[in-house]
Amino acid sequence: MTRAFFKMLTFCAALACATPAAAQTVHLAVIVGLAGDPEHAELFQRWAATLVDGATGRLGIARDHVIYLAEQPEKDPKRATGKSTQQEIERAFATLAARAKEDDVVFVVLIGHGTFDGKVAKFNLPGPDMTPASFEPLLKRLPSKHVVFVNTASSSAPFLEELSGPGRTIVTATRTGAERFATLFGGYFVDALMSDSADADKNRRISVLEAFDAAKLGVARAYEQEGIMLTEHPLLDDSGDRKGTTDPKADGKNGRVASILSLGTAQSAEAMPADPKMRVLYEERRDLERRVEGLKLMKSGMEPARYASELEKLLTDLALKGKQIRDLEGKK
């Protein structure tokens, strides 16, 4: 048997295994940890809200199949199902373990900050933080053969190294625990899951791989625009090799399963206006909004005067773009 033929058989086996899962029930758990300051709290809540609303709306996931744990659930009572403490997270996984079937897809998305002391990585929470060792027994309880675990926090790479295994697609915002600055990856990853532009194969289904690729490009572009050295390099592992890669491929060692798994299929062509001119303005406004978010997350690595100046310019541009949209809408 030639190596090429063996690779083809391996890929076909993965495809046969994962394709039915894409059509099965999807369960989503969104966990937002400690923000640390009001700016991060606002951003993290926005990312989580976008993911929850998109999942239950655009992607058609049943509301009772979505768990959203927040640092301050009282600030988002219509969406949040509980507080993001270790106890509540364990309870959420117990619920997932009871609900999910073997062929269902289970998504777990962590949004927040992480730390790494050179030995142990942690996801920061109200109360005790959680480590990869904390999550391992929770993941083991899930009966699903298709688990996607996404840690968008800083210092998240050790989670991939320790949680990698059969039936698991692990995504982290960093490639080492030493990448400890606030990360932009989460916002771009969430946006990609809900964006038609990330749909490379135009099948109206954003795969984990497509979202990963789009988010990676978005992050790199954001740092380049601000002239700041890239301090986060996302990783993906779906082969169980505990290494992952920054450049997964649908036909590579890592990326095959991720190219098939998704949150769901877009139920409608909503969101963007049909008018080409208006669509361009909407896209330009969203780009400016993402730049503002990115700048706020990069604040700690910038000179205060430069940060204030660039933020003022972006907010001015954003206000002008909003006026353009309102003016054009008023003519219709």
mmCIF file with all atom_site columns, C-alpha atoms in Angstrom, residues 21-107:
data_model
loop_
_atom_site.group_PDB
_atom_site.id
_atom_site.type_symbol
_atom_site.label_atom_id
_atom_site.label_alt_id
_atom_site.label_comp_id
_atom_site.label_asym_id
_atom_site.label_entity_id
_atom_site.label_seq_id
_atom_site.pdbx_PDB_ins_code
_atom_site.Cartn_x
_atom_site.Cartn_y
_atom_site.Cartn_z
_atom_site.occupancy
_atom_site.B_iso_or_equiv
_atom_site.pdbx_formal_charge
_atom_site.auth_seq_id
_atom_site.auth_comp_id
_atom_site.auth_asym_id
_atom_site.auth_atom_id
_atom_site.pdbx_PDB_model_num
ATOM 1  C CA . ALA A 1 21  ? -21.764 14.679 13.147 1.00 0.00 ? 21  ALA A CA 1
ATOM 2  C CA . ALA A 1 22  ? -22.149 17.887 11.175 1.00 0.00 ? 22  ALA A CA 1
ATOM 3  C CA . ALA A 1 23  ? -25.796 17.026 10.657 1.00 0.00 ? 23  ALA A CA 1
ATOM 4  C CA . GLN A 1 24  ? -26.409 16.029 14.284 1.00 0.00 ? 24  GLN A CA 1
ATOM 5  C CA . THR A 1 25  ? -27.359 18.130 17.286 1.00 0.00 ? 25  THR A CA 1
ATOM 6  C CA . VAL A 1 26  ? -24.882 20.803 18.346 1.00 0.00 ? 26  VAL A CA 1
ATOM 7  C CA . HIS A 1 27  ? -24.336 21.780 21.981 1.00 0.00 ? 27  HIS A CA 1
ATOM 8  C CA . LEU A 1 28  ? -22.513 25.009 22.861 1.00 0.00 ? 28  LEU A CA 1
ATOM 9  C CA . ALA A 1 29  ? -20.988 26.180 26.151 1.00 0.00 ? 29  ALA A CA 1
ATOM 10 C CA . VAL A 1 30  ? -19.615 29.729 26.259 1.00 0.00 ? 30  VAL A CA 1
ATOM 11 C CA . ILE A 1 31  ? -17.580 30.542 29.357 1.00 0.00 ? 31  ILE A CA 1
ATOM 12 C CA . VAL A 1 32  ? -16.403 34.102 30.023 1.00 0.00 ? 32  VAL A CA 1
ATOM 13 C CA . GLY A 1 33  ? -13.813 34.454 32.769 1.00 0.00 ? 33  GLY A CA 1
ATOM 14 C CA . LEU A 1 34  ? -12.426 37.396 34.711 1.00 0.00 ? 34  LEU A CA 1
ATOM 15 C CA . ALA A 1 35  ? -12.151 40.574 32.661 1.00 0.00 ? 35  ALA A CA 1
ATOM 16 C CA . GLY A 1 36  ? -9.868  42.527 34.976 1.00 0.00 ? 36  GLY A CA 1
ATOM 17 C CA . ASP A 1 37  ? -11.126 45.938 33.865 1.00 0.00 ? 37  ASP A CA 1
ATOM 18 C CA . PRO A 1 38  ? -14.270 47.509 32.366 1.00 0.00 ? 38  PRO A CA 1
ATOM 19 C CA . GLU A 1 39  ? -12.853 47.678 28.821 1.00 0.00 ? 39  GLU A CA 1
ATOM 20 C CA . HIS A 1 40  ? -12.142 43.958 28.684 1.00 0.00 ? 40  HIS A CA 1
ATOM 21 C CA . ALA A 1 41  ? -15.444 43.195 30.373 1.00 0.00 ? 41  ALA A CA 1
ATOM 22 C CA . GLU A 1 42  ? -17.303 45.055 27.625 1.00 0.00 ? 42  GLU A CA 1
ATOM 23 C CA . LEU A 1 43  ? -15.376 43.329 24.846 1.00 0.00 ? 43  LEU A CA 1
ATOM 24 C CA . PHE A 1 44  ? -15.684 39.842 26.305 1.00 0.00 ? 44  PHE A CA 1
ATOM 25 C CA . GLN A 1 45  ? -19.411 40.274 26.893 1.00 0.00 ? 45  GLN A CA 1
ATOM 26 C CA . ARG A 1 46  ? -19.850 41.501 23.315 1.00 0.00 ? 46  ARG A CA 1
ATOM 27 C CA . TRP A 1 47  ? -17.983 38.527 21.889 1.00 0.00 ? 47  TRP A CA 1
ATOM 28 C CA . ALA A 1 48  ? -20.020 36.111 23.988 1.00 0.00 ? 48  ALA A CA 1
ATOM 29 C CA . ALA A 1 49  ? -23.304 37.802 23.092 1.00 0.00 ? 49  ALA A CA 1
ATOM 30 C CA . THR A 1 50  ? -22.423 37.695 19.388 1.00 0.00 ? 50  THR A CA 1
ATOM 31 C CA . LEU A 1 51  ? -21.638 33.979 19.644 1.00 0.00 ? 51  LEU A CA 1
ATOM 32 C CA . VAL A 1 52  ? -24.774 33.103 21.627 1.00 0.00 ? 52  VAL A CA 1
ATOM 33 C CA . ASP A 1 53  ? -27.098 35.203 19.450 1.00 0.00 ? 53  ASP A CA 1
ATOM 34 C CA . GLY A 1 54  ? -25.545 33.917 16.232 1.00 0.00 ? 54  GLY A CA 1
ATOM 35 C CA . ALA A 1 55  ? -25.677 30.309 17.371 1.00 0.00 ? 55  ALA A CA 1
ATOM 36 C CA . THR A 1 56  ? -29.343 30.460 18.410 1.00 0.00 ? 56  THR A CA 1
ATOM 37 C CA . GLY A 1 57  ? -30.372 32.715 15.535 1.00 0.00 ? 57  GLY A CA 1
ATOM 38 C CA . ARG A 1 58  ? -28.352 32.511 12.351 1.00 0.00 ? 58  ARG A CA 1
ATOM 39 C CA . LEU A 1 59  ? -27.140 28.944 12.944 1.00 0.00 ? 59  LEU A CA 1
ATOM 40 C CA . GLY A 1 60  ? -30.359 27.544 14.352 1.00 0.00 ? 60  GLY A CA 1
ATOM 41 C CA . ILE A 1 61  ? -29.041 25.893 17.529 1.00 0.00 ? 61  ILE A CA 1
ATOM 42 C CA . ALA A 1 62  ? -31.816 25.277 20.047 1.00 0.00 ? 62  ALA A CA 1
ATOM 43 C CA . ARG A 1 63  ? -31.657 27.746 22.937 1.00 0.00 ? 63  ARG A CA 1
ATOM 44 C CA . ASP A 1 64  ? -31.769 24.959 25.507 1.00 0.00 ? 64  ASP A CA 1
ATOM 45 C CA . HIS A 1 65  ? -28.624 23.508 23.936 1.00 0.00 ? 65  HIS A CA 1
ATOM 46 C CA . VAL A 1 66  ? -26.633 26.668 24.710 1.00 0.00 ? 66  VAL A CA 1
ATOM 47 C CA . ILE A 1 67  ? -25.001 27.351 28.080 1.00 0.00 ? 67  ILE A CA 1
ATOM 48 C CA . TYR A 1 68  ? -23.531 30.792 28.725 1.00 0.00 ? 68  TYR A CA 1
ATOM 49 C CA . LEU A 1 69  ? -21.617 31.369 31.960 1.00 0.00 ? 69  LEU A CA 1
ATOM 50 C CA . ALA A 1 70  ? -20.543 34.961 32.622 1.00 0.00 ? 70  ALA A CA 1
ATOM 51 C CA . GLU A 1 71  ? -18.448 36.737 35.219 1.00 0.00 ? 71  GLU A CA 1
ATOM 52 C CA . GLN A 1 72  ? -21.420 38.997 35.945 1.00 0.00 ? 72  GLN A CA 1
ATOM 53 C CA . PRO A 1 73  ? -24.533 37.201 34.658 1.00 0.00 ? 73  PRO A CA 1
ATOM 54 C CA . GLU A 1 74  ? -26.758 39.896 36.116 1.00 0.00 ? 74  GLU A CA 1
ATOM 55 C CA . LYS A 1 75  ? -25.489 42.263 33.404 1.00 0.00 ? 75  LYS A CA 1
ATOM 56 C CA . ASP A 1 76  ? -26.864 39.992 30.667 1.00 0.00 ? 76  ASP A CA 1
ATOM 57 C CA . PRO A 1 77  ? -29.818 38.206 32.253 1.00 0.00 ? 77  PRO A CA 1
ATOM 58 C CA . LYS A 1 78  ? -31.526 37.360 28.954 1.00 0.00 ? 78  LYS A CA 1
ATOM 59 C CA . ARG A 1 79  ? -28.543 35.336 27.709 1.00 0.00 ? 79  ARG A CA 1
ATOM 60 C CA . ALA A 1 80  ? -26.474 34.242 30.719 1.00 0.00 ? 80  ALA A CA 1
ATOM 61 C CA . THR A 1 81  ? -27.453 30.962 32.353 1.00 0.00 ? 81  THR A CA 1
ATOM 62 C CA . GLY A 1 82  ? -25.081 31.220 35.308 1.00 0.00 ? 82  GLY A CA 1
ATOM 63 C CA . LYS A 1 83  ? -21.871 32.580 36.816 1.00 0.00 ? 83  LYS A CA 1
ATOM 64 C CA . SER A 1 84  ? -18.517 31.378 35.499 1.00 0.00 ? 84  SER A CA 1
ATOM 65 C CA . THR A 1 85  ? -17.221 29.785 38.693 1.00 0.00 ? 85  THR A CA 1
ATOM 66 C CA . GLN A 1 86  ? -15.532 26.399 38.740 1.00 0.00 ? 86  GLN A CA 1
ATOM 67 C CA . GLN A 1 87  ? -18.563 24.893 40.437 1.00 0.00 ? 87  GLN A CA 1
ATOM 68 C CA . GLU A 1 88  ? -20.929 26.198 37.762 1.00 0.00 ? 88  GLU A CA 1
ATOM 69 C CA . ILE A 1 89  ? -18.594 25.063 34.983 1.00 0.00 ? 89  ILE A CA 1
ATOM 70 C CA . GLU A 1 90  ? -18.528 21.556 36.432 1.00 0.00 ? 90  GLU A CA 1
ATOM 71 C CA . ARG A 1 91  ? -22.320 21.656 36.602 1.00 0.00 ? 91  ARG A CA 1
ATOM 72 C CA . ALA A 1 92  ? -22.487 22.815 32.989 1.00 0.00 ? 92  ALA A CA 1
ATOM 73 C CA . PHE A 1 93  ? -20.327 19.905 31.851 1.00 0.00 ? 93  PHE A CA 1
ATOM 74 C CA . ALA A 1 94  ? -22.556 17.524 33.771 1.00 0.00 ? 94  ALA A CA 1
ATOM 75 C CA . THR A 1 95  ? -25.489 18.923 31.811 1.00 0.00 ? 95  THR A CA 1
ATOM 76 C CA . LEU A 1 96  ? -23.612 18.519 28.532 1.00 0.00 ? 96  LEU A CA 1
ATOM 77 C CA . ALA A 1 97  ? -22.675 14.947 29.452 1.00 0.00 ? 97  ALA A CA 1
ATOM 78 C CA . ALA A 1 98  ? -26.331 14.138 30.119 1.00 0.00 ? 98  ALA A CA 1
ATOM 79 C CA . ARG A 1 99  ? -27.681 15.786 26.959 1.00 0.00 ? 99  ARG A CA 1
ATOM 80 C CA . ALA A 1 100 ? -25.071 15.056 24.282 1.00 0.00 ? 100 ALA A CA 1
ATOM 81 C CA . LYS A 1 101 ? -25.231 11.863 22.261 1.00 0.00 ? 101 LYS A CA 1
ATOM 82 C CA . GLU A 1 102 ? -22.293 9.991  20.803 1.00 0.00 ? 102 GLU A CA 1
ATOM 83 C CA . ASP A 1 103 ? -22.650 11.570 17.343 1.00 0.00 ? 103 ASP A CA 1
ATOM 84 C CA . ASP A 1 104 ? -23.500 15.080 18.552 1.00 0.00 ? 104 ASP A CA 1
ATOM 85 C CA . VAL A 1 105 ? -21.022 17.956 18.345 1.00 0.00 ? 105 VAL A CA 1
ATOM 86 C CA . VAL A 1 106 ? -20.046 19.704 21.571 1.00 0.00 ? 106 VAL A CA 1
ATOM 87 C CA . PHE A 1 107 ? -18.432 23.149 21.391 1.00 0.00 ? 107 PHE A CA 1
#
